[in-house]
CSV table of C-alpha atoms and ligand atoms in Angstrom, one decimal:
chain,number,residue,atom,x,y,z
A,1,UNK,CA,133.7,121.2,86.8
A,2,UNK,CA,135.5,122.2,90.0
A,3,UNK,CA,138.3,119.7,90.7
A,4,UNK,CA,138.5,120.5,94.4
A,5,UNK,CA,134.8,119.6,94.7
A,6,UNK,CA,135.3,116.4,92.8
A,7,UNK,CA,138.2,115.3,95.0
A,8,UNK,CA,136.2,116.1,98.1
A,9,UNK,CA,133.2,114.1,96.7
A,10,UNK,CA,135.5,111.2,95.9
A,11,UNK,CA,137.0,111.3,99.3
A,12,UNK,CA,133.6,111.5,101.0
A,13,UNK,CA,132.4,108.5,98.9
A,14,UNK,CA,135.4,106.5,99.9
A,15,UNK,CA,135.1,107.3,103.6
A,16,UNK,CA,131.4,106.6,103.5
A,17,UNK,CA,131.9,103.2,101.8
A,18,UNK,CA,134.6,102.2,104.3
A,19,UNK,CA,132.5,103.2,107.2
A,20,UNK,CA,129.4,101.4,105.9
A,21,UNK,CA,131.4,98.3,105.2
A,22,UNK,CA,132.8,98.3,108.8
A,23,UNK,CA,129.6,99.2,110.5
A,24,UNK,CA,126.6,97.7,108.7
A,25,UNK,CA,126.0,94.2,110.1
A,26,UNK,CA,125.7,91.5,107.5
A,27,UNK,CA,122.1,90.8,108.6
A,28,UNK,CA,121.2,94.5,107.8
A,29,UNK,CA,122.5,94.0,104.2
A,30,UNK,CA,119.7,91.5,103.4
A,31,UNK,CA,116.6,92.9,101.7
A,32,UNK,CA,113.6,93.3,104.1
A,33,UNK,CA,111.0,90.7,103.6
A,34,UNK,CA,108.0,92.4,105.0
A,35,UNK,CA,106.9,95.5,107.1
A,36,UNK,CA,107.9,93.4,110.2
A,37,UNK,CA,111.6,93.9,109.3
A,38,UNK,CA,111.3,97.7,109.4
A,39,UNK,CA,112.9,99.5,112.3
A,40,UNK,CA,110.3,102.1,113.5
A,41,UNK,CA,111.9,103.1,116.8
A,42,UNK,CA,109.9,104.5,119.7
A,43,UNK,CA,109.5,103.9,123.5
A,44,UNK,CA,108.0,100.5,123.1
A,45,UNK,CA,109.7,99.3,119.9
A,46,UNK,CA,111.1,95.7,120.1
A,47,UNK,CA,114.2,95.3,118.0
A,48,UNK,CA,114.1,92.2,115.9
A,49,UNK,CA,117.7,91.5,116.5
A,50,UNK,CA,120.9,92.9,118.1
A,51,UNK,CA,122.0,93.7,114.5
A,52,UNK,CA,119.0,95.8,113.9
A,53,UNK,CA,119.5,97.8,117.1
A,54,UNK,CA,123.3,98.2,116.6
A,55,UNK,CA,122.7,99.4,113.0
A,56,UNK,CA,120.2,102.0,114.1
A,57,UNK,CA,122.3,103.3,116.9
A,58,UNK,CA,125.5,103.5,114.8
A,59,UNK,CA,123.8,105.4,112.1
A,60,UNK,CA,122.0,107.7,114.7
A,61,UNK,CA,125.4,108.5,116.3
A,62,UNK,CA,126.6,109.8,113.0
A,63,UNK,CA,123.4,111.7,112.4
A,64,UNK,CA,122.8,109.5,109.3
A,65,UNK,CA,119.3,108.4,110.2
A,66,UNK,CA,118.5,112.0,109.0
A,67,UNK,CA,121.6,112.8,107.0
A,68,UNK,CA,120.5,116.2,105.8
A,69,UNK,CA,119.1,117.6,109.0
A,70,UNK,CA,121.4,120.1,110.9
A,71,UNK,CA,123.8,118.6,113.4
A,72,UNK,CA,122.3,120.8,116.2
A,73,UNK,CA,119.1,118.7,116.0
A,74,UNK,CA,120.7,115.3,115.6
A,75,UNK,CA,121.2,115.2,111.9
A,76,UNK,CA,124.3,114.5,109.9
A,77,UNK,CA,124.6,118.0,108.5
A,78,UNK,CA,125.3,116.6,105.0
A,79,UNK,CA,124.8,118.6,101.8
A,80,UNK,CA,122.3,117.2,99.4
A,81,UNK,CA,125.1,116.0,97.2
A,82,UNK,CA,126.7,114.1,100.2
A,83,UNK,CA,123.4,112.6,101.2
A,84,UNK,CA,123.0,111.4,97.6
A,85,UNK,CA,126.4,109.7,97.9
A,86,UNK,CA,125.4,108.1,101.2
A,87,UNK,CA,122.2,106.8,99.6
A,88,UNK,CA,124.1,105.4,96.6
A,89,UNK,CA,126.7,103.7,98.8
A,90,UNK,CA,124.0,102.2,101.0
A,91,UNK,CA,122.2,100.9,98.0
A,92,UNK,CA,125.5,99.4,96.5
A,93,UNK,CA,126.1,97.5,99.7
A,94,UNK,CA,122.4,96.6,100.1
A,95,UNK,CA,122.2,98.3,103.5
A,96,UNK,CA,118.7,98.6,105.0
A,97,UNK,CA,117.3,101.9,106.1
A,98,UNK,CA,118.4,102.1,109.8
A,99,UNK,CA,115.2,103.8,110.9
A,100,UNK,CA,111.9,104.6,109.2
A,101,UNK,CA,109.4,106.9,110.9
A,102,UNK,CA,106.6,109.4,110.3
A,103,UNK,CA,108.8,111.7,112.4
A,104,UNK,CA,111.6,111.5,109.8
A,105,UNK,CA,109.4,111.6,106.6
A,106,UNK,CA,106.7,114.1,107.6
A,107,UNK,CA,106.9,115.9,111.0
A,108,UNK,CA,110.7,116.6,110.8
A,109,UNK,CA,110.6,118.6,107.6
A,110,UNK,CA,107.5,120.5,108.8
A,111,UNK,CA,109.2,121.4,112.1
A,112,UNK,CA,112.4,122.4,110.4
A,113,UNK,CA,110.4,124.9,108.4
A,114,UNK,CA,107.6,126.0,110.8
A,115,UNK,CA,108.7,124.9,114.4
A,116,UNK,CA,110.0,127.2,117.1
A,117,UNK,CA,113.6,126.7,118.1
A,118,UNK,CA,112.4,125.1,121.4
A,119,UNK,CA,110.1,122.7,119.4
A,120,UNK,CA,113.0,121.8,117.1
A,121,UNK,CA,115.4,121.1,120.0
A,122,UNK,CA,112.8,119.1,121.9
A,123,UNK,CA,111.5,116.9,119.1
A,124,UNK,CA,114.0,116.5,116.3
A,125,UNK,CA,116.9,114.9,118.2
A,126,UNK,CA,114.5,112.3,119.6
A,127,UNK,CA,113.2,111.5,116.2
A,128,UNK,CA,116.7,111.2,114.8
A,129,UNK,CA,117.7,108.8,117.6
A,130,UNK,CA,114.6,106.7,117.1
A,131,UNK,CA,113.4,107.4,120.7
A,132,UNK,CA,109.9,108.7,119.9
A,133,UNK,CA,107.5,107.3,117.3
A,134,UNK,CA,105.0,109.6,115.8
A,135,UNK,CA,101.6,109.1,114.2
A,136,UNK,CA,99.6,111.4,111.9
A,137,UNK,CA,96.2,112.6,113.0
A,138,UNK,CA,94.7,114.1,109.8
A,139,UNK,CA,91.8,112.0,108.5
A,140,UNK,CA,88.4,111.9,110.2
A,141,UNK,CA,85.3,109.9,109.4
A,142,UNK,CA,83.9,112.9,107.5
A,143,UNK,CA,87.2,114.4,106.3
A,144,UNK,CA,89.6,112.4,104.0
A,145,UNK,CA,90.1,113.8,100.5
A,146,UNK,CA,88.3,116.9,101.7
A,147,UNK,CA,90.6,117.1,104.7
A,148,UNK,CA,89.8,120.8,105.5
A,149,UNK,CA,86.3,119.7,106.6
A,150,UNK,CA,87.8,118.2,109.8
A,151,UNK,CA,85.8,118.7,113.0
A,152,UNK,CA,88.1,117.7,115.9
A,153,UNK,CA,87.9,120.7,118.1
A,154,UNK,CA,90.5,122.3,120.2
A,155,UNK,CA,89.5,125.1,122.6
A,156,UNK,CA,92.1,127.4,124.0
A,157,UNK,CA,91.8,127.8,127.8
A,158,UNK,CA,94.5,129.9,129.3
A,159,UNK,CA,97.8,128.1,128.7
A,160,UNK,CA,96.4,124.9,127.2
A,161,UNK,CA,94.0,123.5,124.6
A,162,UNK,CA,91.3,121.0,125.3
A,163,UNK,CA,90.9,118.6,122.4
A,164,UNK,CA,87.8,116.6,121.6
A,165,UNK,CA,87.0,114.5,118.5
A,166,UNK,CA,87.9,111.5,116.5
A,167,UNK,CA,90.5,110.6,113.9
A,168,UNK,CA,90.4,107.5,111.6
A,169,UNK,CA,93.0,105.5,109.7
A,170,UNK,CA,95.7,106.7,112.1
A,171,UNK,CA,98.5,104.4,111.1
A,172,UNK,CA,100.2,102.7,114.1
A,173,UNK,CA,98.3,105.0,116.5
A,174,UNK,CA,98.3,102.2,119.1
A,175,UNK,CA,102.1,102.0,118.9
A,176,UNK,CA,103.0,105.6,118.5
A,177,UNK,CA,104.3,107.8,121.4
A,178,UNK,CA,103.2,111.2,120.0
A,179,UNK,CA,100.8,112.5,117.4
A,180,UNK,CA,100.9,115.5,115.1
A,181,UNK,CA,97.3,116.4,114.8
A,182,UNK,CA,95.1,118.8,112.8
A,183,UNK,CA,92.4,120.4,114.9
A,184,UNK,CA,89.7,123.1,114.4
A,185,UNK,CA,90.3,126.1,116.5
A,186,UNK,CA,87.8,128.5,114.8
A,187,UNK,CA,84.4,127.2,113.8
A,188,UNK,CA,83.2,130.5,112.4
A,189,UNK,CA,86.1,130.9,109.9
A,190,UNK,CA,86.2,129.5,106.4
A,191,UNK,CA,87.2,125.8,106.7
A,192,UNK,CA,90.8,126.2,105.6
A,193,UNK,CA,91.5,129.2,107.9
A,194,UNK,CA,90.2,127.7,111.2
A,195,UNK,CA,92.7,124.9,111.5
A,196,UNK,CA,95.7,124.5,113.8
A,197,UNK,CA,98.6,122.1,114.0
A,198,UNK,CA,99.1,120.5,117.5
A,199,UNK,CA,101.6,118.0,118.9
A,200,UNK,CA,100.8,115.8,121.9
A,201,UNK,CA,101.7,112.7,123.8
A,202,UNK,CA,99.6,109.7,123.0
A,203,UNK,CA,99.9,108.8,126.7
A,204,UNK,CA,97.9,112.0,127.7
A,205,UNK,CA,94.7,111.3,129.7
A,206,UNK,CA,91.7,111.2,127.3
A,207,UNK,CA,93.5,109.6,124.3
A,208,UNK,CA,92.3,106.1,123.3
A,209,UNK,CA,92.8,104.0,120.2
A,210,UNK,CA,90.9,101.2,118.6
A,211,UNK,CA,92.7,99.0,115.9
A,212,UNK,CA,90.9,98.5,112.6
A,213,UNK,CA,91.3,95.0,111.2
A,214,UNK,CA,92.0,94.8,107.5
A,215,UNK,CA,91.5,92.3,104.8
A,216,UNK,CA,95.3,91.4,105.1
A,217,UNK,CA,94.5,90.1,108.6
A,218,UNK,CA,96.6,92.9,110.2
A,219,UNK,CA,95.7,96.1,112.0
A,220,UNK,CA,98.1,98.7,110.8
A,221,UNK,CA,95.8,101.5,111.8
A,222,UNK,CA,93.3,102.7,114.3
A,223,UNK,CA,90.4,104.9,115.2
A,224,UNK,CA,91.7,107.5,117.6
A,225,UNK,CA,89.5,109.3,120.1
A,226,UNK,CA,90.2,112.4,122.1
A,227,UNK,CA,88.1,113.1,125.1
A,228,UNK,CA,89.0,116.4,126.9
A,229,UNK,CA,92.7,116.0,126.1
A,230,UNK,CA,94.8,118.8,127.7
A,231,UNK,CA,97.6,120.0,125.4
A,232,UNK,CA,100.0,122.8,126.5
A,233,UNK,CA,99.8,125.9,124.3
A,234,UNK,CA,103.5,125.5,123.7
A,235,UNK,CA,102.7,122.5,121.6
A,236,UNK,CA,101.0,124.6,118.9
A,237,UNK,CA,103.2,124.7,115.8
A,238,UNK,CA,103.1,128.0,113.9
A,239,UNK,CA,100.2,130.4,114.4
A,240,UNK,CA,96.8,129.5,115.8
A,241,UNK,CA,94.4,129.0,112.9
A,242,UNK,CA,97.5,128.9,110.6
A,243,UNK,CA,97.8,125.1,110.5
A,244,UNK,CA,96.6,124.5,107.0
A,245,UNK,CA,99.8,125.8,105.4
A,246,UNK,CA,101.8,123.5,107.6
A,247,UNK,CA,99.4,120.6,106.9
A,248,UNK,CA,99.8,121.1,103.1
A,249,UNK,CA,103.6,121.4,103.3
A,250,UNK,CA,103.8,118.1,105.3
A,251,UNK,CA,101.5,116.4,102.8
A,252,UNK,CA,103.9,117.2,99.9
A,253,UNK,CA,106.7,115.5,101.9
A,254,UNK,CA,104.4,112.6,102.7
A,255,UNK,CA,103.6,112.1,99.0
A,256,UNK,CA,107.2,112.4,97.9
A,257,UNK,CA,108.3,109.9,100.5
A,258,UNK,CA,105.5,107.4,99.7
A,259,UNK,CA,106.5,107.5,96.0
A,260,UNK,CA,110.2,107.3,96.7
A,261,UNK,CA,110.0,104.7,99.4
A,262,UNK,CA,107.8,102.4,97.4
A,263,UNK,CA,110.4,102.5,94.7
A,264,UNK,CA,113.4,102.0,97.0
A,265,UNK,CA,111.8,99.1,98.8
A,266,UNK,CA,111.0,97.4,95.5
A,267,UNK,CA,114.5,98.1,94.1
A,268,UNK,CA,115.9,96.3,97.2
A,269,UNK,CA,114.2,93.0,96.2
A,270,UNK,CA,114.7,91.8,92.7
A,271,UNK,CA,111.4,90.6,91.3
A,272,UNK,CA,113.3,88.7,88.5
A,273,UNK,CA,115.2,86.6,91.1
A,274,UNK,CA,112.1,86.0,93.1
A,275,UNK,CA,110.2,84.8,90.0
A,276,UNK,CA,113.1,82.6,88.9
A,277,UNK,CA,113.2,80.9,92.2
A,278,UNK,CA,109.4,80.5,92.4
A,279,UNK,CA,108.4,79.8,88.8
A,280,UNK,CA,111.6,78.0,87.5
A,281,UNK,CA,114.0,78.8,84.6
A,282,UNK,CA,114.7,77.2,81.2
A,283,UNK,CA,117.9,75.7,79.9
A,284,UNK,CA,119.6,79.1,79.5
A,285,UNK,CA,118.6,80.4,82.9
A,286,UNK,CA,115.7,82.6,81.7
A,287,UNK,CA,112.3,82.6,83.4
A,288,UNK,CA,110.4,79.6,81.9
A,289,UNK,CA,107.1,81.4,81.5
A,290,UNK,CA,107.6,83.8,78.5
A,291,UNK,CA,104.5,86.0,79.3
A,292,UNK,CA,105.7,86.5,82.9
A,293,UNK,CA,109.2,87.2,81.7
A,294,UNK,CA,108.0,90.0,79.4
A,295,UNK,CA,105.8,91.5,82.0
A,296,UNK,CA,108.6,91.6,84.6
A,297,UNK,CA,111.0,93.1,82.0
A,298,UNK,CA,108.5,95.8,81.3
A,299,UNK,CA,108.0,96.4,85.0
A,300,UNK,CA,111.8,96.6,85.7
A,301,UNK,CA,112.3,99.1,82.8
A,302,UNK,CA,109.5,101.3,84.2
A,303,UNK,CA,111.0,101.0,87.7
A,304,UNK,CA,114.4,102.1,86.4
A,305,UNK,CA,112.8,105.0,84.6
A,306,UNK,CA,110.9,106.0,87.8
A,307,UNK,CA,114.2,105.8,89.7
A,308,UNK,CA,115.7,108.2,87.2
A,309,UNK,CA,112.7,110.5,87.5
A,310,UNK,CA,113.2,110.6,91.3
A,311,UNK,CA,116.8,111.5,90.9
A,312,UNK,CA,115.9,114.2,88.4
A,313,UNK,CA,113.3,115.6,90.7
A,314,UNK,CA,115.8,115.7,93.6
A,315,UNK,CA,118.3,117.5,91.4
A,316,UNK,CA,115.6,120.1,90.4
A,317,UNK,CA,114.7,120.6,94.1
A,318,UNK,CA,118.4,121.1,94.9
A,319,UNK,CA,118.5,123.9,92.2
A,320,UNK,CA,115.4,125.5,93.7
A,321,UNK,CA,113.3,124.5,90.6
A,322,UNK,CA,111.0,122.0,92.3
A,323,UNK,CA,107.3,122.2,92.1
A,324,UNK,CA,105.4,121.0,95.2
A,325,UNK,CA,102.6,119.8,93.0
A,326,UNK,CA,105.0,117.3,91.4
A,327,UNK,CA,104.9,115.2,94.6
A,328,UNK,CA,101.4,114.2,93.5
A,329,UNK,CA,102.8,112.8,90.3
A,330,UNK,CA,105.5,110.9,92.1
A,331,UNK,CA,103.0,109.6,94.7
A,332,UNK,CA,100.6,108.4,92.0
A,333,UNK,CA,103.2,106.6,89.9
A,334,UNK,CA,105.0,105.1,92.9
A,335,UNK,CA,101.8,103.6,94.1
A,336,UNK,CA,100.9,102.2,90.6
A,337,UNK,CA,104.4,100.6,90.3
A,338,UNK,CA,104.2,99.0,93.7
A,339,UNK,CA,100.8,97.6,93.0
A,340,UNK,CA,102.1,96.1,89.7
A,341,UNK,CA,105.1,94.6,91.5
A,342,UNK,CA,102.9,92.8,94.0
A,343,UNK,CA,100.5,91.6,91.2
A,344,UNK,CA,103.6,90.1,89.4
A,345,UNK,CA,104.9,88.6,92.6
A,346,UNK,CA,101.6,86.8,93.2
A,347,UNK,CA,101.6,85.6,89.6
A,348,UNK,CA,105.1,84.3,89.9
A,349,UNK,CA,104.4,82.5,93.1
A,350,UNK,CA,101.4,80.7,91.6
A,351,UNK,CA,99.2,78.8,94.1
A,352,UNK,CA,101.9,79.1,96.8
A,353,UNK,CA,101.4,82.9,96.6
A,354,UNK,CA,97.8,82.5,97.9
A,355,UNK,CA,98.9,80.5,101.0
A,356,UNK,CA,97.7,82.4,104.1
A,357,UNK,CA,99.4,80.6,107.0
A,358,UNK,CA,102.3,78.3,107.6
A,359,UNK,CA,106.0,78.5,107.9
A,360,UNK,CA,106.8,77.8,104.3
A,361,UNK,CA,105.1,81.0,103.1
A,362,UNK,CA,106.2,82.9,106.3
A,363,UNK,CA,102.5,83.3,107.2
A,364,UNK,CA,101.4,84.3,103.8
A,365,UNK,CA,103.8,87.2,103.3
A,366,UNK,CA,103.2,87.3,99.5
A,367,UNK,CA,99.4,87.4,99.8
A,368,UNK,CA,99.3,89.8,102.7
A,369,UNK,CA,101.7,92.2,101.1
A,370,UNK,CA,99.8,92.1,97.9
A,371,UNK,CA,96.6,93.0,99.7
A,372,UNK,CA,98.4,95.7,101.7
A,373,UNK,CA,99.7,97.3,98.4
A,374,UNK,CA,96.1,98.0,97.4
A,375,UNK,CA,96.1,100.8,100.0
A,376,UNK,CA,98.9,102.6,98.3
A,377,UNK,CA,96.5,104.4,96.0
A,378,UNK,CA,94.5,105.6,99.0
A,379,UNK,CA,97.1,106.5,101.7
A,380,UNK,CA,98.6,110.0,101.6
A,381,UNK,CA,95.7,111.1,99.3
A,382,UNK,CA,93.9,109.0,96.8
A,383,UNK,CA,95.1,108.5,93.2
A,384,UNK,CA,92.1,110.3,91.9
A,385,UNK,CA,92.9,113.4,94.0
A,386,UNK,CA,96.6,113.2,92.9
A,387,UNK,CA,95.5,113.1,89.3
A,388,UNK,CA,93.3,116.1,89.9
A,389,UNK,CA,96.3,118.0,91.3
A,390,UNK,CA,98.5,117.0,88.3
A,391,UNK,CA,95.7,118.1,85.9
A,392,UNK,CA,95.2,121.5,87.6
A,393,UNK,CA,98.6,122.6,88.9
A,394,UNK,CA,101.0,120.9,86.5
A,395,UNK,CA,99.1,120.5,83.2
A,396,UNK,CA,96.9,123.6,83.7
A,397,UNK,CA,94.0,121.7,82.1
A,398,UNK,CA,90.8,123.8,81.7
A,399,UNK,CA,88.0,122.9,84.1
A,400,UNK,CA,90.3,120.7,86.2
B,501,FAD,C1,97.2,102.4,104.3
B,501,FAD,C2,96.6,103.7,104.7
B,501,FAD,C3,97.3,104.4,105.7
B,501,FAD,C4,96.7,105.6,106.1
B,501,FAD,N1,97.3,106.3,107.2
B,501,FAD,C5,96.8,107.4,107.6
B,501,FAD,C6,97.4,108.1,108.8
B,501,FAD,O1,98.4,107.7,109.3
B,501,FAD,N2,96.8,109.3,109.2
B,501,FAD,C7,95.7,109.8,108.6
B,501,FAD,O2,95.3,110.9,109.0
B,501,FAD,N3,95.1,109.2,107.5
B,501,FAD,C8,95.6,108.0,107.0
B,501,FAD,N4,95.0,107.4,106.0
B,501,FAD,C9,93.8,107.9,105.4
B,501,FAD,C10,93.9,108.5,104.1
B,501,FAD,O3,94.7,109.7,104.1
B,501,FAD,C11,92.5,108.6,103.5
B,501,FAD,O4,91.9,107.4,103.4
B,501,FAD,C12,92.5,109.3,102.2
B,501,FAD,O5,92.9,110.7,102.3
B,501,FAD,C13,91.1,109.2,101.5
B,501,FAD,O6,90.1,109.7,102.3
B,501,FAD,P1,88.8,108.8,102.6
B,501,FAD,O7,89.2,107.4,103.0
B,501,FAD,O8,87.9,109.5,103.5
B,501,FAD,O9,88.1,108.7,101.2
B,501,FAD,P2,87.2,109.8,100.5
B,501,FAD,O10,87.8,111.1,100.5
B,501,FAD,O11,85.8,109.6,101.1
B,501,FAD,O12,87.2,109.3,99.0
B,501,FAD,C14,86.3,108.2,98.5
B,501,FAD,C15,86.5,108.0,97.0
B,501,FAD,O13,86.1,109.2,96.4
B,501,FAD,C16,87.2,109.7,95.6
B,501,FAD,N5,87.2,111.2,95.6
B,501,FAD,C17,87.1,112.0,96.7
B,501,FAD,N6,87.2,113.3,96.3
B,501,FAD,C18,87.4,113.3,95.0
B,501,FAD,C19,87.6,114.3,94.0
B,501,FAD,N7,87.6,115.6,94.4
B,501,FAD,N8,87.8,114.0,92.7
B,501,FAD,C20,87.8,112.7,92.3
B,501,FAD,N9,87.6,111.7,93.2
B,501,FAD,C21,87.4,112.0,94.5
B,501,FAD,C22,88.4,109.2,96.2
B,501,FAD,O14,89.5,109.1,95.2
B,501,FAD,C23,88.0,107.8,96.7
B,501,FAD,O15,88.1,106.9,95.6
B,501,FAD,C24,95.5,106.1,105.6
B,501,FAD,C25,94.9,105.4,104.5
B,501,FAD,C26,95.5,104.2,104.1
B,501,FAD,C27,94.8,103.4,103.1
């Protein structure tokens, strides 16, 4: 092992720890309780507290909302190894993510690979600083798993496109500032080859959204309608009719992020501690209910194993040995783990876990988050579709 590198790593770790200790407000070191605690950024985002705002701004100033992006576009310019140290130190101190966004998880990586220099400079710094919140316009009423069947039409007229059509399940479309959107630009071509990737402002004339109310009582997503929306030609990413490649690349990031994030959010909140507080302990401090104790132990072992798998996958990617299809395996298993966590949380909470309203249950957080977790095996591509990809691309099963 190279000693110089080791010394540099150790020094970076020490500086990082000291900076986090000095700059992460105490409130931002407590586990998030629900999606309402997440900092999404954007023009209309209301920070929950001064601490949340200060934390996001301090991290953004260092480029650490997107530690691995180049400095020129608002990132921290960290190597993968340094970014791993930062993640580890944040986890050790219990620091919350300063900023979560579809811009960071999905659009950013796609723009870094396929965007023009002008597009990178226009959009990436605003994502890194949490100024613009993005939503994802992929699914349509007739195009979910079979995404390439999408029918939203964009006609090129001189220097702009005119977009007409409908998207569905557009998460947070009513709160987003901009959308990255798949549109059909060639109706004669085979379905995968007539698609383009457009960016536009949700405040453009002709864009409307209608929230969809879910069983959890919340409306995290919308139907999104486009009626003669004018989009400058400069907002096309990549080539016209070349959007499918970008769409697929973005999906692998989305799937990896969903898998990884579900694990990180779960790891931030100890299920064992929650269960002990909710269901009680015996004379030696163990969970009183032996069945629940065993189920939680099994879950926590699987969660640790999944964490190790994520690390190994990141190491393989660093060495250039990653397989994009593996994001499907991570997405599938991350979703299953998160659903299990919420089943166990409801079991531990007993009758209290079913309370829907009231201060004591913080308006039914346990029940609502449990219901929300059911969507994990649908969002970002369903579990069945992920298993098909694993069967075909990774296992090479005949007939898959
Ligand atoms: C919480 C949540 C957030 C979402 N956010 C967004 C968003 O921000 N933007 C966006 O564009 N979309 C979003 N979606 C939509 C999501 O991507 C789609 O719901 C998903 O791709 C499935 O499409 P569908 O709903 O049309 O189901 P369908 O494709 O109609 O599938 C119906 C059923 O058939 C199964 N099926 C379909 N094809 C196959 C096959 N080949 N083999 C085996 N089984 C199959 C599916 O697994 C599923 O069980 C979100 C969904 C959820 C739940």
